[in-house]
Every structure is written in C-alpha cells, then in structure tokens.
PDB file of C-alpha atoms in Angstrom:
ATOM      1  CA  SER A 161     221.298 319.801 -26.876  1.00  0.00           C
ATOM      2  CA  ILE A 162     219.886 316.473 -25.659  1.00  0.00           C
ATOM      3  CA  ASP A 163     216.785 316.075 -23.466  1.00  0.00           C
ATOM      4  CA  THR A 164     216.029 312.556 -22.469  1.00  0.00           C
ATOM      5  CA  ALA A 165     214.936 313.333 -18.869  1.00  0.00           C
ATOM      6  CA  CYS A 166     217.104 311.451 -16.352  1.00  0.00           C
ATOM      7  CA  SER A 167     219.490 310.038 -18.911  1.00  0.00           C
ATOM      8  CA  SER A 168     220.395 313.200 -20.829  1.00  0.00           C
ATOM      9  CA  SER A 169     224.005 313.405 -19.597  1.00  0.00           C
ATOM     10  CA  LEU A 170     224.689 309.708 -20.092  1.00  0.00           C
ATOM     11  CA  VAL A 171     223.185 309.817 -23.651  1.00  0.00           C
ATOM     12  CA  ALA A 172     225.396 312.843 -24.421  1.00  0.00           C
ATOM     13  CA  ALA A 173     228.417 310.959 -23.168  1.00  0.00           C
ATOM     14  CA  HIS A 174     227.497 307.901 -25.224  1.00  0.00           C
ATOM     15  CA  LEU A 175     227.052 310.034 -28.376  1.00  0.00           C
ATOM     16  CA  ALA A 176     230.376 311.765 -27.787  1.00  0.00           C
ATOM     17  CA  HIS A 177     232.104 308.454 -27.249  1.00  0.00           C
ATOM     18  CA  GLN A 178     230.646 307.113 -30.458  1.00  0.00           C
ATOM     19  CA  SER A 179     231.777 310.224 -32.295  1.00  0.00           C
ATOM     20  CA  ILE A 180     235.354 309.767 -31.071  1.00  0.00           C
ATOM     21  CA  LEU A 181     235.294 305.982 -32.065  1.00  0.00           C
ATOM     22  CA  ARG A 182     234.126 306.941 -35.600  1.00  0.00           C
ATOM     23  CA  GLY A 183     236.960 309.447 -35.964  1.00  0.00           C
ATOM     24  CA  GLU A 184     234.668 312.478 -36.211  1.00  0.00           C
ATOM     25  CA  CYS A 185     236.611 314.135 -33.400  1.00  0.00           C
ATOM     26  CA  ASP A 186     239.540 313.457 -31.016  1.00  0.00           C
ATOM     27  CA  LEU A 187     238.196 315.432 -28.078  1.00  0.00           C
ATOM     28  CA  ALA A 188     234.692 316.038 -26.802  1.00  0.00           C
ATOM     29  CA  ILE A 189     233.333 318.146 -23.945  1.00  0.00           C
ATOM     30  CA  VAL A 190     230.173 316.641 -22.422  1.00  0.00           C
ATOM     31  CA  GLY A 191     228.136 318.559 -19.889  1.00  0.00           C
ATOM     32  CA  GLY A 192     224.881 318.103 -18.062  1.00  0.00           C
ATOM     33  CA  VAL A 193     222.811 320.549 -16.062  1.00  0.00           C
ATOM     34  CA  ASN A 194     219.608 320.192 -14.061  1.00  0.00           C
ATOM     35  CA  LEU A 195     217.834 323.267 -12.908  1.00  0.00           C
ATOM     36  CA  ILE A 196     214.502 323.416 -11.089  1.00  0.00           C
ATOM     37  CA  LEU A 197     212.958 326.553 -12.547  1.00  0.00           C
ATOM     38  CA  ASP A 198     209.321 325.871 -11.947  1.00  0.00           C
ATOM     39  CA  SER A 199     207.639 324.328  -8.907  1.00  0.00           C
ATOM     40  CA  ALA A 200     204.822 322.792 -10.872  1.00  0.00           C
ATOM     41  CA  HIS A 201     206.628 319.629 -11.733  1.00  0.00           C
ATOM     42  CA  THR A 202     207.862 319.187  -8.206  1.00  0.00           C
ATOM     43  CA  ASN A 203     204.230 319.676  -6.913  1.00  0.00           C
ATOM     44  CA  ASN A 204     202.951 317.065  -9.343  1.00  0.00           C
ATOM     45  CA  LEU A 205     205.635 314.561  -8.246  1.00  0.00           C
ATOM     46  CA  MET A 206     204.818 315.312  -4.625  1.00  0.00           C
ATOM     47  CA  ALA A 207     201.090 314.770  -5.214  1.00  0.00           C
ATOM     48  CA  ALA A 208     201.853 311.455  -6.886  1.00  0.00           C
ATOM     49  CA  GLY A 209     203.794 310.237  -3.874  1.00  0.00           C
ATOM     50  CA  MET A 210     207.071 309.923  -5.839  1.00  0.00           C
ATOM     51  CA  LEU A 211     209.187 312.328  -3.715  1.00  0.00           C
ATOM     52  CA  SER A 212     210.804 311.268  -0.431  1.00  0.00           C
ATOM     53  CA  ALA A 213     208.781 312.652   2.514  1.00  0.00           C
ATOM     54  CA  ASP A 214     211.965 313.033   4.586  1.00  0.00           C
ATOM     55  CA  GLY A 215     214.057 314.557   1.860  1.00  0.00           C
ATOM     56  CA  ARG A 216     216.514 311.608   1.678  1.00  0.00           C
ATOM     57  CA  CYS A 217     216.880 309.248  -1.240  1.00  0.00           C
ATOM     58  CA  LYS A 218     217.536 305.678   0.021  1.00  0.00           C
ATOM     59  CA  SER A 219     217.855 303.685  -3.230  1.00  0.00           C
ATOM     60  CA  PHE A 220     217.798 299.940  -2.855  1.00  0.00           C
ATOM     61  CA  ASP A 221     217.039 300.271   0.901  1.00  0.00           C
ATOM     62  CA  ALA A 222     213.992 298.738   2.638  1.00  0.00           C
ATOM     63  CA  SER A 223     213.169 302.220   3.943  1.00  0.00           C
ATOM     64  CA  ALA A 224     213.130 303.797   0.473  1.00  0.00           C
ATOM     65  CA  ASN A 225     210.211 306.161   0.155  1.00  0.00           C
ATOM     66  CA  GLY A 226     210.827 308.179  -3.014  1.00  0.00           C
ATOM     67  CA  PHE A 227     213.498 310.195  -4.722  1.00  0.00           C
ATOM     68  CA  VAL A 228     214.876 313.717  -4.120  1.00  0.00           C
ATOM     69  CA  ARG A 229     215.041 316.451  -6.732  1.00  0.00           C
ATOM     70  CA  SER A 230     218.149 318.542  -6.880  1.00  0.00           C
ATOM     71  CA  GLU A 231     220.051 320.873  -9.090  1.00  0.00           C
ATOM     72  CA  GLY A 232     223.513 320.300 -10.420  1.00  0.00           C
ATOM     73  CA  CYS A 233     226.060 320.627 -13.213  1.00  0.00           C
ATOM     74  CA  GLY A 234     228.803 318.321 -14.358  1.00  0.00           C
ATOM     75  CA  VAL A 235     231.305 318.317 -17.247  1.00  0.00           C
ATOM     76  CA  VAL A 236     233.733 315.641 -18.486  1.00  0.00           C
ATOM     77  CA  ILE A 237     236.230 315.812 -21.288  1.00  0.00           C
ATOM     78  CA  LEU A 238     236.506 312.730 -23.502  1.00  0.00           C
ATOM     79  CA  ALA A 239     239.614 312.093 -25.554  1.00  0.00           C
ATOM     80  CA  GLY A 240     240.367 309.359 -28.040  1.00  0.00           C
ATOM     81  CA  SER A 241     242.960 306.787 -27.014  1.00  0.00           C
ATOM     82  CA  GLN A 242     245.408 308.174 -29.645  1.00  0.00           C
ATOM     83  CA  SER A 243     244.834 311.794 -28.629  1.00  0.00           C
ATOM     84  CA  GLU A 244     247.704 313.790 -27.131  1.00  0.00           C
ATOM     85  CA  TYR A 245     245.408 314.165 -24.038  1.00  0.00           C
ATOM     86  CA  ALA A 246     244.970 310.347 -23.445  1.00  0.00           C
ATOM     87  CA  SER A 247     247.966 310.149 -21.098  1.00  0.00           C
ATOM     88  CA  ASN A 248     246.123 312.387 -18.615  1.00  0.00           C
ATOM     89  CA  ALA A 249     243.051 310.243 -18.530  1.00  0.00           C
ATOM     90  CA  LEU A 250     241.526 309.419 -15.165  1.00  0.00           C
ATOM     91  CA  ALA A 251     239.197 306.725 -16.508  1.00  0.00           C
ATOM     92  CA  MET A 252     238.278 304.923 -19.737  1.00  0.00           C
ATOM     93  CA  ILE A 253     234.928 304.252 -21.388  1.00  0.00           C
ATOM     94  CA  GLY A 254     235.253 300.706 -22.620  1.00  0.00           C
ATOM     95  CA  GLY A 255     231.764 300.630 -24.123  1.00  0.00           C
ATOM     96  CA  SER A 256     228.433 302.256 -23.829  1.00  0.00           C
ATOM     97  CA  ALA A 257     224.844 301.652 -25.006  1.00  0.00           C
ATOM     98  CA  VAL A 258     221.499 303.424 -25.027  1.00  0.00           C
ATOM     99  CA  ASN A 259     217.993 302.223 -25.747  1.00  0.00           C
ATOM    100  CA  GLN A 260     214.423 303.218 -25.274  1.00  0.00           C
ATOM    101  CA  ASP A 261     212.699 302.099 -22.105  1.00  0.00           C
ATOM    102  CA  GLY A 262     209.552 300.868 -23.869  1.00  0.00           C
ATOM    103  CA  SER A 263     206.326 300.509 -21.980  1.00  0.00           C
ATOM    104  CA  SER A 264     206.576 300.766 -18.209  1.00  0.00           C
ATOM    105  CA  SER A 265     204.421 301.800 -15.285  1.00  0.00           C
ATOM    106  CA  GLY A 266     205.973 305.212 -15.104  1.00  0.00           C
ATOM    107  CA  LEU A 267     209.085 307.309 -14.329  1.00  0.00           C
ATOM    108  CA  THR A 268     210.096 305.289 -11.234  1.00  0.00           C
ATOM    109  CA  ALA A 269     209.318 301.842 -12.790  1.00  0.00           C
ATOM    110  CA  PRO A 270     211.786 300.889 -15.486  1.00  0.00           C
ATOM    111  CA  ASN A 271     211.113 298.177 -18.064  1.00  0.00           C
ATOM    112  CA  ILE A 272     213.095 295.145 -16.904  1.00  0.00           C
ATOM    113  CA  GLN A 273     213.724 293.790 -20.443  1.00  0.00           C
ATOM    114  CA  SER A 274     214.986 297.169 -21.618  1.00  0.00           C
ATOM    115  CA  GLN A 275     217.235 297.514 -18.600  1.00  0.00           C
ATOM    116  CA  GLN A 276     218.701 294.010 -19.276  1.00  0.00           C
ATOM    117  CA  SER A 277     219.133 294.721 -22.968  1.00  0.00           C
ATOM    118  CA  VAL A 278     221.089 298.013 -22.494  1.00  0.00           C
ATOM    119  CA  ILE A 279     223.367 296.498 -19.822  1.00  0.00           C
ATOM    120  CA  ALA A 280     224.141 293.466 -22.049  1.00  0.00           C
ATOM    121  CA  GLY A 281     224.699 295.898 -25.018  1.00  0.00           C
ATOM    122  CA  ALA A 282     227.190 297.966 -23.065  1.00  0.00           C
ATOM    123  CA  LEU A 283     229.118 294.830 -22.000  1.00  0.00           C
ATOM    124  CA  ARG A 284     229.047 293.511 -25.582  1.00  0.00           C
ATOM    125  CA  ASN A 285     230.221 296.950 -26.962  1.00  0.00           C
ATOM    126  CA  ALA A 286     233.007 297.042 -24.384  1.00  0.00           C
ATOM    127  CA  GLY A 287     234.012 293.431 -25.195  1.00  0.00           C
ATOM    128  CA  ILE A 288     233.955 292.397 -21.577  1.00  0.00           C
ATOM    129  CA  ALA A 289     232.091 289.979 -19.350  1.00  0.00           C
ATOM    130  CA  GLY A 290     230.082 290.966 -16.289  1.00  0.00           C
ATOM    131  CA  HIS A 291     232.703 289.765 -13.805  1.00  0.00           C
ATOM    132  CA  GLU A 292     235.137 292.321 -15.105  1.00  0.00           C
ATOM    133  CA  VAL A 293     232.863 295.245 -14.102  1.00  0.00           C
ATOM    134  CA  GLU A 294     233.871 296.951 -10.846  1.00  0.00           C
ATOM    135  CA  TYR A 295     231.239 299.614 -10.597  1.00  0.00           C
ATOM    136  CA  ILE A 296     227.567 299.905 -11.573  1.00  0.00           C
ATOM    137  CA  GLU A 297     225.661 303.147 -11.759  1.00  0.00           C
ATOM    138  CA  ALA A 298     221.954 302.685 -11.444  1.00  0.00           C
ATOM    139  CA  HIS A 299     218.911 304.866 -11.904  1.00  0.00           C
ATOM    140  CA  GLY A 300     218.007 304.125  -8.262  1.00  0.00           C
ATOM    141  CA  SER A 301     214.569 305.748  -8.091  1.00  0.00           C
ATOM    142  CA  GLY A 302     214.393 305.146  -4.351  1.00  0.00           C
ATOM    143  CA  THR A 303     210.912 303.718  -4.624  1.00  0.00           C
ATOM    144  CA  PRO A 304     209.528 300.373  -3.570  1.00  0.00           C
ATOM    145  CA  LEU A 305     208.279 299.822  -7.138  1.00  0.00           C
ATOM    146  CA  GLY A 306     211.212 300.864  -9.270  1.00  0.00           C
ATOM    147  CA  ASP A 307     214.208 299.712  -7.137  1.00  0.00           C
ATOM    148  CA  PRO A 308     213.386 295.935  -7.251  1.00  0.00           C
ATOM    149  CA  ILE A 309     212.777 296.133 -10.939  1.00  0.00           C
ATOM    150  CA  GLU A 310     216.169 297.695 -11.617  1.00  0.00           C
ATOM    151  CA  LEU A 311     217.979 295.490  -9.133  1.00  0.00           C
ATOM    152  CA  ASN A 312     216.501 292.354 -10.708  1.00  0.00           C
ATOM    153  CA  ALA A 313     217.599 293.514 -14.172  1.00  0.00           C
ATOM    154  CA  ILE A 314     221.147 294.087 -12.848  1.00  0.00           C
ATOM    155  CA  LYS A 315     221.131 290.729 -11.069  1.00  0.00           C
ATOM    156  CA  GLU A 316     220.053 288.905 -14.190  1.00  0.00           C
ATOM    157  CA  ILE A 317     223.000 290.236 -16.173  1.00  0.00           C
ATOM    158  CA  TYR A 318     225.708 290.184 -13.515  1.00  0.00           C
ATOM    159  CA  ASN A 319     224.652 287.148 -11.478  1.00  0.00           C
ATOM    160  CA  PRO A 320     226.536 285.271 -10.106  1.00  0.00           C
ATOM    161  CA  TYR A 321     229.399 287.802 -10.140  1.00  0.00           C
ATOM    162  CA  PHE A 322     227.934 290.280  -7.651  1.00  0.00           C
ATOM    163  CA  PHE A 323     224.955 288.482  -6.106  1.00  0.00           C
ATOM    164  CA  ALA A 324     226.215 284.982  -5.313  1.00  0.00           C
TER     165      ALA A 324
END
C-alpha cells in the first residue's frame, strides 16, 4: 500500500517497473483507488479556494479556477520485455522517476526545481531525449498559481521541442 497523495498510483507503477527491471518479478498488477469517504477534507479545500467553483477543471487554461475532486479506480498489468505476456503489450514504460517535491507553497503549487529534476530523471532513465516524447501527463492543478509553475518546468526540459 502506497499513500503519496496525488502521485500514489504513479509511484506504485514506478516501483513495480523497477521490480521488473531488477528481476524480482516478471509480472506486476498495479492499481490505484481514490474514494471520498469524508466531506471534511473537501470542505477545507473549498474554504481555501482550491476547488473549482463551477465544478470543471480547466488545467493550463486562462479560465482555470481550481481543481475538481472525484472518485475512481484504475488497474494496469506490467510485464517484463522477456515475459510471455510482452507480445500483448499496449504500451511500454521506457523509464520512470520519482522524487520529493521539497518546499513549496502548497498542494497546488509544485516546486519547479523538483519538477524539472524528476522529468530529467525519467528521460535519463529511459535513455531518450525530450524530442522523442509524444505525450506528457501533468499534475494540472487547474489553479492560476500551480499551472504556470508546472508548465514552466515542462517548458524548461522539453523546450524547444514542444514550445518553439
């Protein structure tokens, strides 16, 4: 069980990937679940102005006004490249990385140096350059404070590939 707030599922996938690379297993089942069981946390986020007033998350948009809480569950099965299951793969994890965010202004304001470091680490671990990446998944807090910080971290690593 891993509890790292917003990144729990990604950290679990990273650890499973590392376990496969070290030969500890050939196959790993990684799942993540978010359940809102108590309204107290939602009420605190609402009082702090972190939740979208219109119930829509508009990450990286000029009209972004907060994020939206939701429930969900997802499961992926990871297999080593030499596994009998590898031929059925829909995607490949070339490399991954995790780090600690360090000091920041809060949940919706990532630390730009930490963001840049983890992105560069994932590229290094995958053995690829930024221009080879076709998809970027972001935290996307949907807030005027956090989104520019995250976008600038992404720009710093991938520029000029995506933001020329």
